[in-house]
Short mmCIF file of C-alpha atoms in Angstrom, two decimals:
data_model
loop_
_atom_site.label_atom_id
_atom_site.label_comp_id
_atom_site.label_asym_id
_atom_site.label_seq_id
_atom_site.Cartn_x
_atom_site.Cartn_y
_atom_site.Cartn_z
CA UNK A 1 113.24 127.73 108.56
CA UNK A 2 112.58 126.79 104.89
CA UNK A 3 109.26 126.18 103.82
CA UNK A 4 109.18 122.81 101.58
CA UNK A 5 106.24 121.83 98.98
CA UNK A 6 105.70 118.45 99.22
CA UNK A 7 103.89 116.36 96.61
CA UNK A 8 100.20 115.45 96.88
CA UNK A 9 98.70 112.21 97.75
CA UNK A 10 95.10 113.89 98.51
CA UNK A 11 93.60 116.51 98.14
CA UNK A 12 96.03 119.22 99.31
CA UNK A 13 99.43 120.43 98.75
CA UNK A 14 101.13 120.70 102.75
CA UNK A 15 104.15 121.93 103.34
CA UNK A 16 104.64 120.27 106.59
CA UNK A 17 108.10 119.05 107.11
CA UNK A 18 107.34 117.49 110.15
CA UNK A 19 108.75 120.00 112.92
CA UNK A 20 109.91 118.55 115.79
CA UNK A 21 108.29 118.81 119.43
CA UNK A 22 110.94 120.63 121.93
CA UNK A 23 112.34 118.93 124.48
CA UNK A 24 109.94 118.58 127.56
CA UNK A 25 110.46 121.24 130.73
CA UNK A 26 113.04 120.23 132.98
CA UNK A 27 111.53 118.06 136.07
CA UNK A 28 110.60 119.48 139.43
CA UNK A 29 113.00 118.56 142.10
CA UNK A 30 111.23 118.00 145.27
CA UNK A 31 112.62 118.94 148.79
CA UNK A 32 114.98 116.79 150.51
CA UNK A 33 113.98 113.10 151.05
CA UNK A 34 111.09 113.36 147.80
CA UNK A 35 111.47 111.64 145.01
CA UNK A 36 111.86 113.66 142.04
CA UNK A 37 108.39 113.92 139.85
CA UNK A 38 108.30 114.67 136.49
CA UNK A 39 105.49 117.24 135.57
CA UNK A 40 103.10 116.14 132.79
CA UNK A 41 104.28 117.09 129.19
CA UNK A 42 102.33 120.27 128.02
CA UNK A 43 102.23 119.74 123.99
CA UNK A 44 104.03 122.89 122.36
CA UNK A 45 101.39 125.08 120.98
CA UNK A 46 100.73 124.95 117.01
CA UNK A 47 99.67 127.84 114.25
CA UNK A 48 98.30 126.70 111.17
CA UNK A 49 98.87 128.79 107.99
CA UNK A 50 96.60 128.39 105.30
CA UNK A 51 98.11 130.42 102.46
CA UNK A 52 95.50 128.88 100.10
CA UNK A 53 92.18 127.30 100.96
CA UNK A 54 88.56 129.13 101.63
CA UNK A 55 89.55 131.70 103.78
CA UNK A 56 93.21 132.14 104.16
CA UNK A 57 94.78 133.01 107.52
CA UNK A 58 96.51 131.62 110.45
CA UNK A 59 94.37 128.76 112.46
CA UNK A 60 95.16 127.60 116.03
CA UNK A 61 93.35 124.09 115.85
CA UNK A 62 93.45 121.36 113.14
CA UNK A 63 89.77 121.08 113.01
CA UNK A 64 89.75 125.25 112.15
CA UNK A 65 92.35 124.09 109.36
CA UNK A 66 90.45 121.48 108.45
CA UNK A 67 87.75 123.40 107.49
CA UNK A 68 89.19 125.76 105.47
CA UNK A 69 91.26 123.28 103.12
CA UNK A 70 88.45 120.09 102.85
CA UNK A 71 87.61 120.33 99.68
CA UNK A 72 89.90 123.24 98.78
CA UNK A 73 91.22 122.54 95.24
CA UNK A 74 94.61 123.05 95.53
CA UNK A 75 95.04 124.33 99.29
CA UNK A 76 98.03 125.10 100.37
CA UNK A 77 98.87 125.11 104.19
CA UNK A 78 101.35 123.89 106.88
CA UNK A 79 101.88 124.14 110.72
CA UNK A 80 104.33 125.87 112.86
CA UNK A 81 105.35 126.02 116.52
CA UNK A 82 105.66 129.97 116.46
CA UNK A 83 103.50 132.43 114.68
CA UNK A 84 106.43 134.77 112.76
CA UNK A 85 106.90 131.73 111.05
CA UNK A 86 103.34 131.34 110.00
CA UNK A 87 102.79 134.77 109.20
CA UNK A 88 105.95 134.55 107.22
CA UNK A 89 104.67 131.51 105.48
CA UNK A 90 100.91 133.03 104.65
CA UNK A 91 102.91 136.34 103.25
CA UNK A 92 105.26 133.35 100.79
CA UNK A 93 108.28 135.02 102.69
CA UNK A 94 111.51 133.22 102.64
CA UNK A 95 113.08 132.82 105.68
CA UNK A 96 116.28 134.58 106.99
CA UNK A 97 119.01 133.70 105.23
CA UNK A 98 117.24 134.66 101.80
CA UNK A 99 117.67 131.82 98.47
CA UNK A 100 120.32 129.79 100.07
CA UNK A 101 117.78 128.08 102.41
CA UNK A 102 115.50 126.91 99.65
CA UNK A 103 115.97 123.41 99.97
CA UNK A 104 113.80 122.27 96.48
CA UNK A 105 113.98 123.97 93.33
CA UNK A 106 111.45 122.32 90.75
CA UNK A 107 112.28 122.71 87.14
CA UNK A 108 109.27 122.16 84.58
CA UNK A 109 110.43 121.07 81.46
CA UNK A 110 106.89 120.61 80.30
CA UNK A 111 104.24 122.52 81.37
CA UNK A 112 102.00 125.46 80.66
CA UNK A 113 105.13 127.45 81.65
CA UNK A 114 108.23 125.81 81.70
CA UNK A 115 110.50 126.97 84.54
CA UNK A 116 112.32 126.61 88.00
CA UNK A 117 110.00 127.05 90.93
CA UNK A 118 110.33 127.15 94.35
CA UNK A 119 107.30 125.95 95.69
CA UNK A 120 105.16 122.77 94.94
CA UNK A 121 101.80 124.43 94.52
CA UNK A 122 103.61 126.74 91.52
CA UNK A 123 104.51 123.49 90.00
CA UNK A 124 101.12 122.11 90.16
CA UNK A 125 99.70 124.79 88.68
CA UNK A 126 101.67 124.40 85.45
CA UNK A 127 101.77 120.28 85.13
CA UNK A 128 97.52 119.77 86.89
CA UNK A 129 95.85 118.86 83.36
CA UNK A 130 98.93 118.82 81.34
CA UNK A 131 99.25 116.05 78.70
CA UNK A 132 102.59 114.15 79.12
CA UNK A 133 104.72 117.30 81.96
CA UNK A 134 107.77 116.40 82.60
CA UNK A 135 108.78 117.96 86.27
CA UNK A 136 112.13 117.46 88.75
CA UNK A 137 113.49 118.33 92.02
CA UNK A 138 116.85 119.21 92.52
CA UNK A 139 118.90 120.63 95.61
CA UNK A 140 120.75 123.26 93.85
CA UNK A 141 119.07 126.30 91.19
CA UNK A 142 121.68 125.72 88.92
CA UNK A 143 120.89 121.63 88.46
CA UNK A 144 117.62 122.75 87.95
CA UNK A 145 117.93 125.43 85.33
CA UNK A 146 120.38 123.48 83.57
CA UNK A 147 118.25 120.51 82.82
CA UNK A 148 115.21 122.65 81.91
CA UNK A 149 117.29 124.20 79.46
CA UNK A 150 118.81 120.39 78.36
CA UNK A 151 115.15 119.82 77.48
CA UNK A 152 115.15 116.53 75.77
CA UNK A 153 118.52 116.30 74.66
CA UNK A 154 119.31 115.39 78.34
CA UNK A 155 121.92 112.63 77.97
CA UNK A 156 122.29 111.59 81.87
CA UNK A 157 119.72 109.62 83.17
CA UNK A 158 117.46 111.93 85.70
CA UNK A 159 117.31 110.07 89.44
CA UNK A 160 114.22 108.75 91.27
CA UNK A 161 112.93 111.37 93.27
CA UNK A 162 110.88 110.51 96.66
CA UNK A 163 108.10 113.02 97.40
CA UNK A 164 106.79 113.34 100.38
CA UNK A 165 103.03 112.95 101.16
CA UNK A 166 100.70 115.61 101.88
CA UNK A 167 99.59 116.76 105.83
CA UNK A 168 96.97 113.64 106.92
CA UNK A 169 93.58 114.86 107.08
CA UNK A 170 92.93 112.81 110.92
CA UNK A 171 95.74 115.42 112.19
CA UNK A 172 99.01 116.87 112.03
CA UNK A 173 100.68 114.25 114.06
CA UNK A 174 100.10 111.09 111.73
CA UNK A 175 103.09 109.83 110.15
CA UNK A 176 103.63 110.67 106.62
CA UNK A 177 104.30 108.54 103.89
CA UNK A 178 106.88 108.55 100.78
CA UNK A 179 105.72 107.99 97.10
CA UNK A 180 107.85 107.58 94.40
CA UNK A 181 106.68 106.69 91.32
CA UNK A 182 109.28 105.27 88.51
CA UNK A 183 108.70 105.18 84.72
CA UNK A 184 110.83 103.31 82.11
CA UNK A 185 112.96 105.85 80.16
CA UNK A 186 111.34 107.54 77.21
CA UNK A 187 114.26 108.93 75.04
CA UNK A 188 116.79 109.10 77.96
CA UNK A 189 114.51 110.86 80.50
CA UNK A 190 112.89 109.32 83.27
CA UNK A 191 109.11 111.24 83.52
CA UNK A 192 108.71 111.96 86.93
CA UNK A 193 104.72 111.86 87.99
CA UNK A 194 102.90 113.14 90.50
CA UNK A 195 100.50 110.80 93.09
CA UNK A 196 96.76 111.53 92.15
CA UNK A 197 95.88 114.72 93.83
CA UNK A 198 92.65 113.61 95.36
CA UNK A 199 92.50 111.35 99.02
CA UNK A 200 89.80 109.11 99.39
CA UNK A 201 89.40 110.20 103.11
CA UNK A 202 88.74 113.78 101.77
CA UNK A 203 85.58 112.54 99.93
CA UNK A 204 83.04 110.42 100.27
CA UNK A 205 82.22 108.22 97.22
CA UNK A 206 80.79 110.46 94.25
CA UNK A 207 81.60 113.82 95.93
CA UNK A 208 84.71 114.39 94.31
CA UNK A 209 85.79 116.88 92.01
CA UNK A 210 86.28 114.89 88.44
CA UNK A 211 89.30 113.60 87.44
CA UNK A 212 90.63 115.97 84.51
CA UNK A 213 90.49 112.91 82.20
CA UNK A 214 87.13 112.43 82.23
CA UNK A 215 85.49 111.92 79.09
CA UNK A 216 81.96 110.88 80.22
CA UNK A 217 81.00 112.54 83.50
CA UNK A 218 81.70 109.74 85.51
CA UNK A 219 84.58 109.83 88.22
CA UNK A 220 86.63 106.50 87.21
CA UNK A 221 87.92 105.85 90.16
CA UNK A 222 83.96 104.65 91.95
CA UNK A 223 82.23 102.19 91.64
CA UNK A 224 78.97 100.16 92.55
CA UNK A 225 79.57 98.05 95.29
CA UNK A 226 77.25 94.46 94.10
CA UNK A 227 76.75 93.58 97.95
CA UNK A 228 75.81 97.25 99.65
CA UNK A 229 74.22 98.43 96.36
CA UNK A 230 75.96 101.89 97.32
CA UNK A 231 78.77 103.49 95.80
CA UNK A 232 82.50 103.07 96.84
CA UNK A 233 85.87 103.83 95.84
CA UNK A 234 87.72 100.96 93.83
CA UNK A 235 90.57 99.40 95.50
CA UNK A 236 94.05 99.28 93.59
CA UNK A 237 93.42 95.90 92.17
CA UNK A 238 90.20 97.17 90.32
CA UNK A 239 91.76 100.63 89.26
CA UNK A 240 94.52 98.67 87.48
CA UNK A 241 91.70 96.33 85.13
CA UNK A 242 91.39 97.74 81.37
CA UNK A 243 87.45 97.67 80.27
CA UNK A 244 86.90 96.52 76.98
CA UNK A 245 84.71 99.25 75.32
CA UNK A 246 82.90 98.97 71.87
CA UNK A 247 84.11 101.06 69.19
CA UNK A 248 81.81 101.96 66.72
CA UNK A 249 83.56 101.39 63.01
CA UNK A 250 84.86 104.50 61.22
CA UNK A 251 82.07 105.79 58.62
CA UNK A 252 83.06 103.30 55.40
CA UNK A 253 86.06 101.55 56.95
CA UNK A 254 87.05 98.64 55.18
CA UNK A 255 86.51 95.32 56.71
CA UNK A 256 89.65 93.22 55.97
CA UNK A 257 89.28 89.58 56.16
CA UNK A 258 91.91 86.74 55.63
CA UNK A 259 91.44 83.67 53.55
CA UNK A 260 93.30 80.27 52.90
CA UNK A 261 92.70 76.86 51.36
CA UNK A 262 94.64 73.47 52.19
CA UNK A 263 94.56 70.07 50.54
CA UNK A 264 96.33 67.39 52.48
CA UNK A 265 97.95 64.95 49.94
CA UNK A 266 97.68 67.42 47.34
CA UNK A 267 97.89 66.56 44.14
CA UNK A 268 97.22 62.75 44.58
CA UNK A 269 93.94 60.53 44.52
CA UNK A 270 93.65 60.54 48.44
CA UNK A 271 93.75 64.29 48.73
CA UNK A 272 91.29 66.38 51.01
CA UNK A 273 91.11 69.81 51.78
CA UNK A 274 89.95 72.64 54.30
CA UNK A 275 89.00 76.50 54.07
CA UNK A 276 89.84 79.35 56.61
CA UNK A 277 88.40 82.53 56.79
CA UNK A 278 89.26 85.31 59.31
CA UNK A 279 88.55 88.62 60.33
CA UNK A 280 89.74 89.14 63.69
CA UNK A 281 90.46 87.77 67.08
CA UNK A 282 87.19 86.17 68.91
CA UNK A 283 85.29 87.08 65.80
CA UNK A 284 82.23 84.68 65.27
CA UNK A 285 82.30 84.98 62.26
CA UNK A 286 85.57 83.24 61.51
CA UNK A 287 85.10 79.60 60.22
CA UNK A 288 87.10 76.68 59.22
CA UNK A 289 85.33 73.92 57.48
CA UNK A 290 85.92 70.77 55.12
CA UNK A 291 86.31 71.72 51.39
CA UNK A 292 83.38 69.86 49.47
CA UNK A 293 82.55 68.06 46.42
CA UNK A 294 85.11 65.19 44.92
CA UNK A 295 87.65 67.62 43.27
CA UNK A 296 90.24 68.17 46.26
CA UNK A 297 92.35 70.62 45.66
CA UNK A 298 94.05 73.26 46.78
CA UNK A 299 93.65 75.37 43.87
CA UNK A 300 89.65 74.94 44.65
CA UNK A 301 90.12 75.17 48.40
CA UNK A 302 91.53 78.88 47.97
CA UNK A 303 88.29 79.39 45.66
CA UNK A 304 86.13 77.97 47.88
CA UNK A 305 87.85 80.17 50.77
CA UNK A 306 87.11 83.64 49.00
CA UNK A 307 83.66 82.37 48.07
CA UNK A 308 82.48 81.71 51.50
CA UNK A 309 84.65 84.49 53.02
CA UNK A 310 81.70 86.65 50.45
CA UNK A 311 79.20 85.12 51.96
CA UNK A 312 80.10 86.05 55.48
CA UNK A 313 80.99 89.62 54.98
CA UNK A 314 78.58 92.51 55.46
CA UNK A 315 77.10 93.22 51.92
CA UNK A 316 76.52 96.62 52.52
CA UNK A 317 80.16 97.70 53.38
CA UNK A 318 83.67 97.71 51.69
CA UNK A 319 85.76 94.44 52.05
CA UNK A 320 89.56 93.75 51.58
CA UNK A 321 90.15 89.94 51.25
CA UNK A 322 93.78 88.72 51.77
CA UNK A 323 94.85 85.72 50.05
CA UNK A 324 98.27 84.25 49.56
CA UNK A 325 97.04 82.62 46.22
CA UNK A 326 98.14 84.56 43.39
CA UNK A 327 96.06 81.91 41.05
CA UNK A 328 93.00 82.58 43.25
CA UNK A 329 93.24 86.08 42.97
CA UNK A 330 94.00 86.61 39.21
CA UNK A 331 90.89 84.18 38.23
CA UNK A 332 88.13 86.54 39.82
CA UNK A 333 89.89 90.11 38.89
CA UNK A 334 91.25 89.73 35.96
CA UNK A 335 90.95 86.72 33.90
CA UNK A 336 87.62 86.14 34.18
CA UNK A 337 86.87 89.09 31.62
CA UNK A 338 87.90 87.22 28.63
CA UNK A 339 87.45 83.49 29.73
CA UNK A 340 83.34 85.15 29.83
CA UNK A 341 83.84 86.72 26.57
CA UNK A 342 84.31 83.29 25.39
CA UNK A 343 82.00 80.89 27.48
CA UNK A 344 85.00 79.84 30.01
CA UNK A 345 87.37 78.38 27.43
CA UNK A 346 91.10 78.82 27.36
CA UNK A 347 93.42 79.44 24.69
CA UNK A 348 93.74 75.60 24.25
CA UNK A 349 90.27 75.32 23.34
CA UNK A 350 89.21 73.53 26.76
CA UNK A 351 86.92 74.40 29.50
CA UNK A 352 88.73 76.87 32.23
CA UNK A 353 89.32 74.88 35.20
CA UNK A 354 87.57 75.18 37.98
CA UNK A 355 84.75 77.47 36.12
CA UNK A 356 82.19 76.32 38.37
CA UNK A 357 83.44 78.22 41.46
CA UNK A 358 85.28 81.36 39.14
CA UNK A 359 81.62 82.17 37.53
CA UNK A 360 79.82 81.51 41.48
CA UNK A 361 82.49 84.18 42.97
CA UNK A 362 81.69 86.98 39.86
CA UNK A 363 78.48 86.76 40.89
CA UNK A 364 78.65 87.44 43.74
CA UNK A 365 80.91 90.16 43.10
CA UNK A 366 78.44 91.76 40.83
CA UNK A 367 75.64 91.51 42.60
CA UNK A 368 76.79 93.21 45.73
CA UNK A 369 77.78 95.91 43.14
CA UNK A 370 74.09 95.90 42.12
CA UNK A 371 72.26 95.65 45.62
CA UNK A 372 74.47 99.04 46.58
CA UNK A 373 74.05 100.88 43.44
CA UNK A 374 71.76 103.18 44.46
CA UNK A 375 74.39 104.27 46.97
CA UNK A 376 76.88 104.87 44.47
CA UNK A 377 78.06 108.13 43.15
CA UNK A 378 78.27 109.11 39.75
CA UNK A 379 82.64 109.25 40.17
CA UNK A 380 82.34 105.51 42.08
CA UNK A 381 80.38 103.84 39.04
CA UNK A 382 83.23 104.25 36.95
CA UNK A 383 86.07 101.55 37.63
CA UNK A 384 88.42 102.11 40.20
CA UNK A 385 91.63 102.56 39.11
CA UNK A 386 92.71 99.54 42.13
CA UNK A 387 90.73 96.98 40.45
CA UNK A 388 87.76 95.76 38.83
CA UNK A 389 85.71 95.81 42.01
CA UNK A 390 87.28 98.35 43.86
CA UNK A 391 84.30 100.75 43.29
CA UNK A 392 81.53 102.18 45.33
CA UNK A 393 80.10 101.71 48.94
CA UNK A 394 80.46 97.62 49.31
CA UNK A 395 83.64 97.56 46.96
CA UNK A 396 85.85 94.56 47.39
CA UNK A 397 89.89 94.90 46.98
CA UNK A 398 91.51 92.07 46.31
CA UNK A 399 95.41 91.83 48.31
CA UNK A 400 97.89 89.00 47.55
CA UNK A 401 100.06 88.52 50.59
CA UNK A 402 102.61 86.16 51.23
CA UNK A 403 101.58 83.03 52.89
CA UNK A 404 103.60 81.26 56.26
CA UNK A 405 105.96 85.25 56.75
CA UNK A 406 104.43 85.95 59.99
CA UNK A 407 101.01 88.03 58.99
CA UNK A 408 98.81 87.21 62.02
CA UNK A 409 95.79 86.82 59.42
CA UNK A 410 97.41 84.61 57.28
CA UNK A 411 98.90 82.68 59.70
CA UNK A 412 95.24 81.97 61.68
CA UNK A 413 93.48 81.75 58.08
CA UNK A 414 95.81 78.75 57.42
CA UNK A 415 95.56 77.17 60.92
CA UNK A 416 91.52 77.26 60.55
CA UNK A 417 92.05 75.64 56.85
CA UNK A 418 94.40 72.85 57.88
CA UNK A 419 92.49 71.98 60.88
CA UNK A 420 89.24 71.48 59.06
CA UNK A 421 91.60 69.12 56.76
CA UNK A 422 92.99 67.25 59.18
CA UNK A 423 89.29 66.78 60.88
CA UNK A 424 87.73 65.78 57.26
CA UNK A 425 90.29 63.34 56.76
CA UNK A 426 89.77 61.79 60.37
CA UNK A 427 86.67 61.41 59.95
CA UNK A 428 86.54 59.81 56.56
CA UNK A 429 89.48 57.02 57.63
CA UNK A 430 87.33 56.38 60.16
CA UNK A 431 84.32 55.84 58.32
CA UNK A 432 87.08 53.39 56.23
CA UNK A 433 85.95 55.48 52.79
CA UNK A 434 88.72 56.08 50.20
CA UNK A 435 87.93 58.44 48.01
CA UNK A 436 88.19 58.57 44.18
CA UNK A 437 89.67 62.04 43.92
CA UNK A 438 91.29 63.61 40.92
CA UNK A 439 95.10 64.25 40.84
CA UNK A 440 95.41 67.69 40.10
CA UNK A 441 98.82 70.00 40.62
CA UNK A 442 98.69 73.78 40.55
CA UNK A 443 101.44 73.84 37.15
CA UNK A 444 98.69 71.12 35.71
CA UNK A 445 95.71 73.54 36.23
CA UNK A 446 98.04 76.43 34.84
CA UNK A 447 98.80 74.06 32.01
CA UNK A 448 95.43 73.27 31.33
CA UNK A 449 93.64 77.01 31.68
CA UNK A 450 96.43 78.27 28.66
CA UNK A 451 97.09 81.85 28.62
CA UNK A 452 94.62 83.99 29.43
#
């Protein structure tokens, strides 16, 4: 008789292939003119082998077993209906007949040891705790061997393989049960996983050994029940939930944060405009609002966007702000320098457009620079190669992307922006005001700033 590992479902590994009872004695016939009487059936007699478990022998009761493999990491045991079985068994003897009657040969492709076993327990012993094994059962050694040696060049898809459950805890004759557990392919191999080791029945609540992926002491799989005020396993439904855990910020991240500025009607006398700023999905900080004063623009609503998107942003930590405005951008890192040279005027002689809201964004810029400069090293106070302000610890970098071509940021930057529009301009038809505005195009503010 072949012994055969089955997979775990609790907290042992049986190897009970569910022997069969033998047929019951043959009835008593009765003298002449009885009825025949069938005696009671006398259950055939049971030895339990417990090759691994607190003290390893050869048990004649369940409960005996019982106690030797509750709690056993890792037992190993199984029942037979004659003890040369079950000594063989306890000794890991094969059975007569030598290899051929192994009926499972396990190849580990990953594991501490990589290999073709013939027993479950070996194979737990090289995948328990291993990140990512990769394990198989096969009916033949040479299947086996060959797709351990495939590794992951395997080019047939691997089968579903049906384990059977471990020996029930309330007795060797409850039924057992078959898990199989399927995983999309990764890279043309199917990962074959074994059932969680541990059984609920084994343990009560909080008395089970951790889980190996524990990172905080605290077995996952309990819970506090709200109505008993006790502790309690979690059913399926509450094991499958993901937890949303806070994540503190890597030391000097940069925060990135998306801006955008709309005008409705831009570029005539009716025109008015939104900002969006955004940093993240269910952030409170991001904001959509109505652009103000009478100038509506959308050259000044992408201004107005990085302004406020300044004023929002921690000003003790370093900032990326992603615009799709190219004019935006340029004003506050680069041009700035020589329109301030001269007092804000342009090549033409006239006033830099839109000077009011370049010269309230440089300061800004410069005085976070100033409130952190006693945090800045003597290699940060020089200037960053990057940009102007893309030095020390509240640095700001300044990233042109390319507006409506599917960046998330962008894309909710400009919803926030046109929404607040849409909402100023409601609200001002309603109110039946027209307003002046000034008819302003972005090639007539390029026009009008000159060359830089």
């Amino acid at each position: 008789m072949a012994a055969e590992m089955d997979a775990p479902t609790n907290g042992f590994t049986s190897v009970n292939n569910g022997i069969a009872h033998p047929p019951s004695p043959p009835s008593t016939i009765g003298s002449a003119g009885t009825k025949r009487k069938r005696d009671a059936k006398t259950p055939a007699p049971k030895f339990y082998a417990v090759r691994t478990g607190k003290a390893p022998g050869i048990y004649h009761t369940w409960t005996d077993c019982l106690d030797q493999v509750r709690g056993f990491p890792k037992a190993v045991f199984k029942s037979f209906t004659s003890l040369t079985e079950a000594e063989s068994f306890l000794h890991n003897q094969q059975s007569a007949g030598g290899e051929g009657k192994v009926s499972k040969y396990y190849g580990v492709r990953s594991g501490r040891t990589p290999g073709v076993y013939t027993s479950w327990s070996d194979v737990l012993e090289q995948i328990t705790g291993w990140k990512a094994p990769k394990h198989k059962a096969f009916k033949t050694k040479g299947e086996a061997e060959q797709w351990v040696a495939e590794g992951t060049n395997m080019s047939y898809p691997m089968s579903d393989i049906a384990l059977e459950s471990v020996e029930s805890l309330e007795g060797p004759s409850a039924k057992k049960s078959k898990t199989t557990i399927r995983l999309k392919p990764y890279g043309g191999v199917k990962t074959e996983i074994s059932p969680t080791p541990l059984d609920p029945s084994a343990y009560s609540p909080g008395s089970a050994p951790l889980p190996t992926s524990t990172e905080d002491g605290f077995d996952p799989n309990i819970t506090l029940d709200p109505i008993t005020n006790g502790v309690r396993y979690k059913t399926a439904t509450e094991r499958a939930l993901l937890k949303p855990q806070a994540v503190r910020p890597a030391k000097d991240s940069w925060i990135k944060i998306y801006t955008d500025g709309s005008a409705l009607a831009n570029g005539q006398a009716h025109a008015i405009g939104g900002i969006g700023i955004y940093f993240g999905p269910g952030d409170k900080r991001n904001e959509g609002s109505a652009l103000t004063g009478s100038r509506q623009t959308n050259q000044r609503a992408e201004l107005s966007a990085i302004y406020r998107a300044l004023e929002l942003a921690p000003q003790d930590r370093r900032i990326i702000i992603a615009s799709d405005s190219n004019y935006a951008i340029n004003c506050v890192t680069i041009w700035f320098q020589k329109w301030r040279s001269n007092g804000y005027i342009n090549a033409q002689g006239r006033a830099v457009e839109n000077k009011d809201l370049i010269i309230k964004i440089v300061d800004v810029l410069e005085q976070r620079f100033r409130t952190n400069r006693h945090r800045t090293d003597a290699e940060e106070d020089e200037l960053a190669e990057g940009g102007h302000w893309e030095r020390g610890p509240a640095a700001v970098k300044f990233e042109w992307i390319k507006g409506h071509a599917g960046s998330e940021g962008n894309v909710e930057a400009d919803r926030l922006a046109v929404a607040a529009a849409r909402e100023a301009r409601d609200a001002r038809d309603a109110a039946g005001v027209i307003a002046g505005g000034v008819v302003e195009t972005a090639q007539a503010v390029q026009a009008t700033n000159g060359a830089a």
